PDB file of C-alpha atoms in Angstrom:
ATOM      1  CA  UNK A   1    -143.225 -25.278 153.060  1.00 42.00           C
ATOM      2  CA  UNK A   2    -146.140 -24.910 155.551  1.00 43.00           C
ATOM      3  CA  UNK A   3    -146.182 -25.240 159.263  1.00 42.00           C
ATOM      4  CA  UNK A   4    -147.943 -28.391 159.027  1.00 45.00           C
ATOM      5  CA  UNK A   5    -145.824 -30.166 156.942  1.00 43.00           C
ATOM      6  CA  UNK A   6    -142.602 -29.033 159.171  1.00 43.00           C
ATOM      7  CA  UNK A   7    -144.227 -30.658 162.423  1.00 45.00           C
ATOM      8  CA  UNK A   8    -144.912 -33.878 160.891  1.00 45.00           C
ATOM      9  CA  UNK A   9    -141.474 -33.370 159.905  1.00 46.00           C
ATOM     10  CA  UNK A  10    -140.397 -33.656 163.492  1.00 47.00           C
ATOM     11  CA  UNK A  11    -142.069 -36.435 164.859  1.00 48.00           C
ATOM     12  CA  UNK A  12    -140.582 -38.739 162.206  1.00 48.00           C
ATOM     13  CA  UNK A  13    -137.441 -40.151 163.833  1.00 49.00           C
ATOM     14  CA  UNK A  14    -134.668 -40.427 161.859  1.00 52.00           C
ATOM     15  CA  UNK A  15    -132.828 -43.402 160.643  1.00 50.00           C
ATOM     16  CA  UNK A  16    -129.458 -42.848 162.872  1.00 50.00           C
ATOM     17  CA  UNK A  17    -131.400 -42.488 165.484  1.00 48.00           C
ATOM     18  CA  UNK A  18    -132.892 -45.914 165.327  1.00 49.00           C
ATOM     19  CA  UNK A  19    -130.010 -47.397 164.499  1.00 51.00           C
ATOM     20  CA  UNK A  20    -128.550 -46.071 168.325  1.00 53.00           C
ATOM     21  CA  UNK A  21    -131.113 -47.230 170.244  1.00 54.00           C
ATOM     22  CA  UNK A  22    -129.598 -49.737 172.679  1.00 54.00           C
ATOM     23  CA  UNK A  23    -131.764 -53.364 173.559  1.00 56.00           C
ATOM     24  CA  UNK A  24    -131.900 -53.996 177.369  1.00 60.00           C
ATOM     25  CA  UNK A  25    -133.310 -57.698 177.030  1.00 63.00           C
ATOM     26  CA  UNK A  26    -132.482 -60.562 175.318  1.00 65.00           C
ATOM     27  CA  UNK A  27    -133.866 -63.303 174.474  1.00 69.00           C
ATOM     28  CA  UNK A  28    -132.312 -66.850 175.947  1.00 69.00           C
ATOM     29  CA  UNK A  29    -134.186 -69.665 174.502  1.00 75.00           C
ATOM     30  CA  UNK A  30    -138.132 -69.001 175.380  1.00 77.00           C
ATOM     31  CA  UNK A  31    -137.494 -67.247 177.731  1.00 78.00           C
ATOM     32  CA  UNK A  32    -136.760 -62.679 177.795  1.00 75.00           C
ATOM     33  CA  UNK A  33    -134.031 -61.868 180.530  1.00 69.00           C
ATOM     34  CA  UNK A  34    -132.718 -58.551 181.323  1.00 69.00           C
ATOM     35  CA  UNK A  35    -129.409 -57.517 180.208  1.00 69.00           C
ATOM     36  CA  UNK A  36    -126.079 -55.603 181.639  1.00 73.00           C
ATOM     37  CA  UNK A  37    -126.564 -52.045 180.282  1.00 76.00           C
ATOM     38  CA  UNK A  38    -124.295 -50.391 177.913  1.00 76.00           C
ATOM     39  CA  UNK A  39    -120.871 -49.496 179.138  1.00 80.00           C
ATOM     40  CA  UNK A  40    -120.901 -45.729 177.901  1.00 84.00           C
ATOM     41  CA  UNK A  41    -124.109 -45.368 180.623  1.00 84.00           C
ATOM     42  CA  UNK A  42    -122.346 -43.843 183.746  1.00 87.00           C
ATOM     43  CA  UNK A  43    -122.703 -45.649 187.827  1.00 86.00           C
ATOM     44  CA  UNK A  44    -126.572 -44.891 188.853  1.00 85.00           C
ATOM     45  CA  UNK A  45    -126.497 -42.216 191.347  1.00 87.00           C
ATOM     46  CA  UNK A  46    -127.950 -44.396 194.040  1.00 86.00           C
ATOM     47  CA  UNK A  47    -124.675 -46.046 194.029  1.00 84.00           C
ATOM     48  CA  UNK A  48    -122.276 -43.036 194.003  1.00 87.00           C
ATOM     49  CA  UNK A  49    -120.106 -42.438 196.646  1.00 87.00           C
ATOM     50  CA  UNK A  50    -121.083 -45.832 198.687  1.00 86.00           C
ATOM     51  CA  UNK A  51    -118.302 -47.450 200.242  1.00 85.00           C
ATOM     52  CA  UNK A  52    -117.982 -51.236 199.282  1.00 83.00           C
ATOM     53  CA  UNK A  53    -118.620 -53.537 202.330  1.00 85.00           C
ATOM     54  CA  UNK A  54    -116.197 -54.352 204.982  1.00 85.00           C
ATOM     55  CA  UNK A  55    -115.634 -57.991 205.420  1.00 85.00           C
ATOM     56  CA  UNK A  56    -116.163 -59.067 209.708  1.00 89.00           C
ATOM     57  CA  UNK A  57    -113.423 -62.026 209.295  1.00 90.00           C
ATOM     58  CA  UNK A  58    -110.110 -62.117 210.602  1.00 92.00           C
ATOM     59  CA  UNK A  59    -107.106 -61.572 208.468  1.00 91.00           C
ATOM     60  CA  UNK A  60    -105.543 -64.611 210.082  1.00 94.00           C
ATOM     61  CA  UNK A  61    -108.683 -66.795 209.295  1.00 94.00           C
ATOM     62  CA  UNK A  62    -108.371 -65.239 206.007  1.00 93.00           C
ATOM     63  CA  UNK A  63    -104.969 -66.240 205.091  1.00 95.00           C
ATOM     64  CA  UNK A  64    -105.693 -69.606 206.603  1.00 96.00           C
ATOM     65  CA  UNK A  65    -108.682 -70.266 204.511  1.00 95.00           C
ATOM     66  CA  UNK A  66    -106.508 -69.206 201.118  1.00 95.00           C
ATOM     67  CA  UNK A  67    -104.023 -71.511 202.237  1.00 96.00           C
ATOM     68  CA  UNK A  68    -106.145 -74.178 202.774  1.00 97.00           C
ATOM     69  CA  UNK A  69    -107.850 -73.630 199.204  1.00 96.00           C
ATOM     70  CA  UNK A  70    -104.276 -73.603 197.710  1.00 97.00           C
ATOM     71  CA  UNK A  71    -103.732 -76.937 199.187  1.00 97.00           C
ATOM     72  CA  UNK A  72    -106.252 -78.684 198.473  1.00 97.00           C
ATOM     73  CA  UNK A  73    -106.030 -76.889 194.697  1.00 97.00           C
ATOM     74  CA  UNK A  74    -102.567 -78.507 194.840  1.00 97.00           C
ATOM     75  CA  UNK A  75    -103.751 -81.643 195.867  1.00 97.00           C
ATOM     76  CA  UNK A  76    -106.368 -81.759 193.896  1.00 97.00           C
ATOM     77  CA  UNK A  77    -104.272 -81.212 190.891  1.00 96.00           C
ATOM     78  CA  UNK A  78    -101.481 -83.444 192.234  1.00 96.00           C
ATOM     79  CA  UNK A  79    -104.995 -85.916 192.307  1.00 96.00           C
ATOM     80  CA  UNK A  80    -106.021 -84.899 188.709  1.00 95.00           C
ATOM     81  CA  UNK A  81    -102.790 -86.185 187.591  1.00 93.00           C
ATOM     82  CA  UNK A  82    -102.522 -89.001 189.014  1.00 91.00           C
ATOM     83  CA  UNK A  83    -105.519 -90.038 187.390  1.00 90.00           C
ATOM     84  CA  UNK A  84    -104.849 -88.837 184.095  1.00 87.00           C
ATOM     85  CA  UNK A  85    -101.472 -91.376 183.923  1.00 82.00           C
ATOM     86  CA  UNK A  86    -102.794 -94.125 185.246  1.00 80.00           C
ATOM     87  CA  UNK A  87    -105.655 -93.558 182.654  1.00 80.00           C
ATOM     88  CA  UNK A  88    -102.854 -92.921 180.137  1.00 76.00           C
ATOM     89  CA  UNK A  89    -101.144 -96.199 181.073  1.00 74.00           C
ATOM     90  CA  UNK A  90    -104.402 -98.404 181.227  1.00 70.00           C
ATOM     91  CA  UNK A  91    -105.579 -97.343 178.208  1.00 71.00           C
ATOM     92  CA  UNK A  92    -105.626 -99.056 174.730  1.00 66.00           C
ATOM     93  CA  UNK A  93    -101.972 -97.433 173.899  1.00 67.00           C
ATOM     94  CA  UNK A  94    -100.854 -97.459 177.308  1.00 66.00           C
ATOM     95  CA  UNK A  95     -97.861-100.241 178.738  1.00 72.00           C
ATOM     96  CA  UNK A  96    -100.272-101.723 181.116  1.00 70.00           C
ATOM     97  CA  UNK A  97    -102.372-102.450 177.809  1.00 73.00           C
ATOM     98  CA  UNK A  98     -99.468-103.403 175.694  1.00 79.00           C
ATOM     99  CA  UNK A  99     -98.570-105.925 178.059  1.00 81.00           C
ATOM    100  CA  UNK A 100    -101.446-107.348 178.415  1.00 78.00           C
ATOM    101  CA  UNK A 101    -102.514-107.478 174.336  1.00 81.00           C
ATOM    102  CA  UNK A 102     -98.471-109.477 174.316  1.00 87.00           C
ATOM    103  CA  UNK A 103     -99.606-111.740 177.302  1.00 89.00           C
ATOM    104  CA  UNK A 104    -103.115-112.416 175.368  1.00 88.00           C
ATOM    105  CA  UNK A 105    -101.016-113.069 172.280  1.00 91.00           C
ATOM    106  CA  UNK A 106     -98.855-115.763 173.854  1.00 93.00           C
ATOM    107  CA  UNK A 107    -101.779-117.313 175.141  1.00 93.00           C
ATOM    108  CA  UNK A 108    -103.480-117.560 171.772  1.00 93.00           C
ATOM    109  CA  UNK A 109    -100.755-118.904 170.234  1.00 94.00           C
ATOM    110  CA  UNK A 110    -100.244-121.213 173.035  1.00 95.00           C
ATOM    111  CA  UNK A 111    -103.976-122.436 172.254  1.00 95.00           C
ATOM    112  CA  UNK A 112    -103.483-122.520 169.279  1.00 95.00           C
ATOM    113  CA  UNK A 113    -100.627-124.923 168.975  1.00 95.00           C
ATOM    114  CA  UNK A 114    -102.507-127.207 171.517  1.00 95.00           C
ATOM    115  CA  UNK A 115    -105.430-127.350 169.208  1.00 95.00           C
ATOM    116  CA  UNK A 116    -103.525-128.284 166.332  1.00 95.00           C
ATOM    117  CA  UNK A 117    -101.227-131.320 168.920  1.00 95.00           C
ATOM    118  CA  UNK A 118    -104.961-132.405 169.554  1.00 95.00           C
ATOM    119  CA  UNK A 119    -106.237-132.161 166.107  1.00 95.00           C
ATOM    120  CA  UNK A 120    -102.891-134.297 164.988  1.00 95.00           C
ATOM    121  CA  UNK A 121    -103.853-136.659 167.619  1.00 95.00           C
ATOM    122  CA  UNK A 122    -107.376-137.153 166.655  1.00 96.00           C
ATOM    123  CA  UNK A 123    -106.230-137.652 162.498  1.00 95.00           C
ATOM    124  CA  UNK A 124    -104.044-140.573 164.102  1.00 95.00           C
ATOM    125  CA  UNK A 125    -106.860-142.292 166.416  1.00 95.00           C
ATOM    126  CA  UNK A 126    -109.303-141.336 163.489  1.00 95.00           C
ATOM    127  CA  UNK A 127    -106.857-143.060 160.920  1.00 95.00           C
ATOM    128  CA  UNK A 128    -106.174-145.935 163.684  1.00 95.00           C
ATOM    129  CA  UNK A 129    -110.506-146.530 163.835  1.00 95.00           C
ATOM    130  CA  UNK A 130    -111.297-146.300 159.936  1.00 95.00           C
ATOM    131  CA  UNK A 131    -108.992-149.120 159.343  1.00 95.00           C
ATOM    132  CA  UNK A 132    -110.374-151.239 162.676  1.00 95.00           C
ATOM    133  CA  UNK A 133    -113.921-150.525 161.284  1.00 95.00           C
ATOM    134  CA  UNK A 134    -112.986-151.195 157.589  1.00 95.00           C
ATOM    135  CA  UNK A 135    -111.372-154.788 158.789  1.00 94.00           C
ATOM    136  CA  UNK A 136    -114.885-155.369 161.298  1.00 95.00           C
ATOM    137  CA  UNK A 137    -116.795-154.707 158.375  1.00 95.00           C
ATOM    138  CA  UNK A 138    -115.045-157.080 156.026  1.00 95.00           C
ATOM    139  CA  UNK A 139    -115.209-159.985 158.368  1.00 94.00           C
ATOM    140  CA  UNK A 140    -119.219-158.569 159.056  1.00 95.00           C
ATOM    141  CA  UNK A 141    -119.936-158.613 155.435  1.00 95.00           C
ATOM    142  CA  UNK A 142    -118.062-162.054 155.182  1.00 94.00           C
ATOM    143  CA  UNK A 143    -119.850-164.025 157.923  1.00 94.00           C
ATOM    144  CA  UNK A 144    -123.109-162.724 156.388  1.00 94.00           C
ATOM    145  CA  UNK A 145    -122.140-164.265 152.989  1.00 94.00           C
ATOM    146  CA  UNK A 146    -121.087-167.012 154.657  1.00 93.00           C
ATOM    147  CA  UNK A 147    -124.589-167.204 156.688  1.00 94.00           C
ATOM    148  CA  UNK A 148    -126.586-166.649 153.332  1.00 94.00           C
ATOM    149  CA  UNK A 149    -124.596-169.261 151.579  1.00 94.00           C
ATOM    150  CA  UNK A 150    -125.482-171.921 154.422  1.00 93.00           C
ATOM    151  CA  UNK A 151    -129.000-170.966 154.617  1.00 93.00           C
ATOM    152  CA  UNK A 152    -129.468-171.129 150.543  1.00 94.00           C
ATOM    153  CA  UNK A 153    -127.733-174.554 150.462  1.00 93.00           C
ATOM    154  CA  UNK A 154    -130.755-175.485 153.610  1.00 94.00           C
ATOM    155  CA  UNK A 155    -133.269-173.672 151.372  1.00 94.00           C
ATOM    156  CA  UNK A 156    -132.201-175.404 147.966  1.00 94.00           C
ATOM    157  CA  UNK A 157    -131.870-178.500 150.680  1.00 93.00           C
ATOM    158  CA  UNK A 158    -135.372-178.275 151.845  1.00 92.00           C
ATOM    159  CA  UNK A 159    -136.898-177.872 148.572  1.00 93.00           C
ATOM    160  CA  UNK A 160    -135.222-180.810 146.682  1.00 92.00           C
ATOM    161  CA  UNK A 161    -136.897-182.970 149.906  1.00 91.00           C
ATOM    162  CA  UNK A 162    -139.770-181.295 149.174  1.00 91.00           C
ATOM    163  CA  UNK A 163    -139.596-182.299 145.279  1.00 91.00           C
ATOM    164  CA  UNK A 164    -138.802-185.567 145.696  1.00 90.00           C
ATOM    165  CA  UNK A 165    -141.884-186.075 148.136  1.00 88.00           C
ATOM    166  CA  UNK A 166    -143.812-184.545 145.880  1.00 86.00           C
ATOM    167  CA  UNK A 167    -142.254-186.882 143.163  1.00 85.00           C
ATOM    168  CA  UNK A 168    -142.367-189.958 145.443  1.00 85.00           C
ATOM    169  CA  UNK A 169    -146.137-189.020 145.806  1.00 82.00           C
ATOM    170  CA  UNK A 170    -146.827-188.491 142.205  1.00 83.00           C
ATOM    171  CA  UNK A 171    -145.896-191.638 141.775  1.00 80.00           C
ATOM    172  CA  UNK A 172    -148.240-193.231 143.944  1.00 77.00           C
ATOM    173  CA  UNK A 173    -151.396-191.169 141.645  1.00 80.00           C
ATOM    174  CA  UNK A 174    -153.888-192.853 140.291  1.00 80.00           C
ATOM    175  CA  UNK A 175    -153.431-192.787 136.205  1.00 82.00           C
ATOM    176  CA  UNK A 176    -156.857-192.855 134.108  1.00 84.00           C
ATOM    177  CA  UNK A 177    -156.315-196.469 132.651  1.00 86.00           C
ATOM    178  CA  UNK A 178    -155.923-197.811 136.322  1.00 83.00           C
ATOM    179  CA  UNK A 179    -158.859-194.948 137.412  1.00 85.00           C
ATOM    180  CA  UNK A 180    -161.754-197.697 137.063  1.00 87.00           C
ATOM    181  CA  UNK A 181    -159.488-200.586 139.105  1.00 86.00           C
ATOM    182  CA  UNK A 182    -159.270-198.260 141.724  1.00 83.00           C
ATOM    183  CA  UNK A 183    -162.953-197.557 141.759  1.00 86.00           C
ATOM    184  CA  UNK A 184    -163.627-201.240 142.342  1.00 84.00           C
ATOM    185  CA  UNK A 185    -160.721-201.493 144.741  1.00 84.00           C
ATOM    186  CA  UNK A 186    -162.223-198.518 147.124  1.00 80.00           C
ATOM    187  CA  UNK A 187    -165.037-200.169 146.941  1.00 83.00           C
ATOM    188  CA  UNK A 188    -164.521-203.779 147.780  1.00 82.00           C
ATOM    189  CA  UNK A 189    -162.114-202.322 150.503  1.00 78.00           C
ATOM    190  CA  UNK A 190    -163.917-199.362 152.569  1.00 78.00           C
ATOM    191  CA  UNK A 191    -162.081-197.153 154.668  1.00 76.00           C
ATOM    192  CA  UNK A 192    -163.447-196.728 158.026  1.00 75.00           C
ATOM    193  CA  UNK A 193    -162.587-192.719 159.428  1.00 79.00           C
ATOM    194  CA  UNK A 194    -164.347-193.020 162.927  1.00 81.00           C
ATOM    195  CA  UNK A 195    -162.414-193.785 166.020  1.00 79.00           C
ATOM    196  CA  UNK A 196    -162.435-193.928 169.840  1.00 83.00           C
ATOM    197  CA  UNK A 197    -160.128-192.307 172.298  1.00 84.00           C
ATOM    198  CA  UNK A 198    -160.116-193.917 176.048  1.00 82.00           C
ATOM    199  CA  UNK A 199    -159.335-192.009 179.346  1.00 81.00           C
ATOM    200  CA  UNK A 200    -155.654-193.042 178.683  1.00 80.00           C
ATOM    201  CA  UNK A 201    -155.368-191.181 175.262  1.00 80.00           C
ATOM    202  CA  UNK A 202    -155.200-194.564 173.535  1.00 83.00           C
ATOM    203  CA  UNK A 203    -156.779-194.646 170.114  1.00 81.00           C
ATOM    204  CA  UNK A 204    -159.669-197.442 168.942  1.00 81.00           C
ATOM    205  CA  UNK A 205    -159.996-197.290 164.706  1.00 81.00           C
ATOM    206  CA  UNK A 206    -163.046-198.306 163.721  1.00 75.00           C
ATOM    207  CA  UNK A 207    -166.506-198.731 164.490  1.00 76.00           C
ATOM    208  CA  UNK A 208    -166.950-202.278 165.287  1.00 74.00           C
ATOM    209  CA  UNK A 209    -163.509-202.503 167.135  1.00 74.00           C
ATOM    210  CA  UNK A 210    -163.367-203.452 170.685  1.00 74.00           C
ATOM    211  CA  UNK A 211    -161.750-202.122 173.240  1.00 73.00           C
ATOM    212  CA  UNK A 212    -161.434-205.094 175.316  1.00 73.00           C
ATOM    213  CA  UNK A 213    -160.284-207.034 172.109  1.00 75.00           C
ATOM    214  CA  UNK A 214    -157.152-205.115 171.433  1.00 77.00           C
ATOM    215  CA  UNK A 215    -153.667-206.160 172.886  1.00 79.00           C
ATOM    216  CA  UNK A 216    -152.523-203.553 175.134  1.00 78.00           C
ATOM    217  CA  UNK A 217    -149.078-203.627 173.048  1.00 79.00           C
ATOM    218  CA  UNK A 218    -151.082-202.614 170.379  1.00 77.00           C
ATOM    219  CA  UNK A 219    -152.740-199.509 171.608  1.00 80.00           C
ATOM    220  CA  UNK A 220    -152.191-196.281 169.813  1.00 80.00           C
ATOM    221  CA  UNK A 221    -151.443-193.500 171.274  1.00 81.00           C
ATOM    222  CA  UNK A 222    -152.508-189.459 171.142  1.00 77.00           C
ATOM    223  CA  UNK A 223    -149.430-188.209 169.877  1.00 75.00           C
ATOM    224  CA  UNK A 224    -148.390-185.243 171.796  1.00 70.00           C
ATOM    225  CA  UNK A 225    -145.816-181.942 171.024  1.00 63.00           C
ATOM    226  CA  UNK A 226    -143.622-182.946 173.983  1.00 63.00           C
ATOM    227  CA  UNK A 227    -143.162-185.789 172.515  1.00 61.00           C
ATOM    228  CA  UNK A 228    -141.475-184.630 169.507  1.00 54.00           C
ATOM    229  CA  UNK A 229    -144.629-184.441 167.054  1.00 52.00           C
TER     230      UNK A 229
END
């Protein structure tokens, strides 16, 4: 084996050794922080033999201050439970709860058997106004019969008049045998249509009638709506 190849030999480290080799960072989240070093690495020298700093304070103040932190730990925890039961006895499970889920209770039920009283109540009054409105609509639907009836018998009233003046009328028609009497009559006997009416409203027919001539009881009159026309 050459001298050459023995060298390169050496500078190859082996695999135990890189196995050993100890990290001294680590990485927390993005960021690379140092780390304690290993435990088998022995007190650096600059620390050797250095006596561990003398605290300046009293040993009374001292005691005082560690009694005063083990009060107020005791308090504290005297505090912390405290707490913790009444949060235990507030709480969904707790008695506080339970009594006030039984007092909720009663009052639901209590509502509940007031809502059905009222609802009983209301079925009665509703029952009582059905049969008021039933009867009011009978003696509605009655009276309007009643009114219809009248005002067909005034109808049926009104047009029998009405037939019989038209009958009365047709009997007064001129009939074709009489048609050429009737000729002759209209015209040996013309009708005069103009008149006169007078400050007074008093009517003069005709136009040769005087005024003057005419009897005052036998003026005609204008006749007018408040009069009954």
């Amino acid at each position: 084996m050459s001298l050459h190849l023995i060298s390169s030999m050496k500078l190859v480290p082996s695999s135990t050794a890189l196995l050993c080799q100890q990290v001294r960072f680590k990485k927390r989240g993005k960021w690379i922080v140092p780390h304690r070093k290993p435990r088998w690495i022995p007190m650096a020298r600059s620390k050797m033999f250095v006596d561990p700093p003398k605290s300046l304070v009293p040993k009374e103040e001292q005691e005082h201050i560690a009694e005063l932190q083990e009060q107020y730990m005791r308090r504290m925890k005297a505090l912390h439970m405290y707490l913790m039961e009444d949060d235990i006895k507030n709480s969904d499970t707790g008695e506080a709860a339970m009594i006030a889920a039984q007092k909720e209770e009663e009052e639901h039920q209590m509502m509940i058997k007031l809502n059905e009283d009222e609802n009983e109540l209301i079925a009665v009054q509703r029952v009582a106004r059905l049969k008021n409105e039933a009867e009011e609509r009978k003696l509605k639907i009655a009276q309007e019969l009643s009114d219809f009836d009248e005002s067909e018998t005034n109808r049926l009233a009104a047009v029998d008049e009405m037939v019989e003046k038209h009958k009365a009328e047709m009997e007064k028609r001129i009939r074709v045998e009489d048609l050429e009497k009737a000729i002759e009559t209209a015209l040996a006997n013309p009708v005069d249509f103009e008149f006169a009416i007078d400050k007074e409203g008093h009517i003069f027919r005709g136009r040769t009638t005087k005024c003057k001539k005419v009897e005052p009881e036998n003026y005609e009159t204008i006749p007018f709506a408040r009069d009954g026309y």
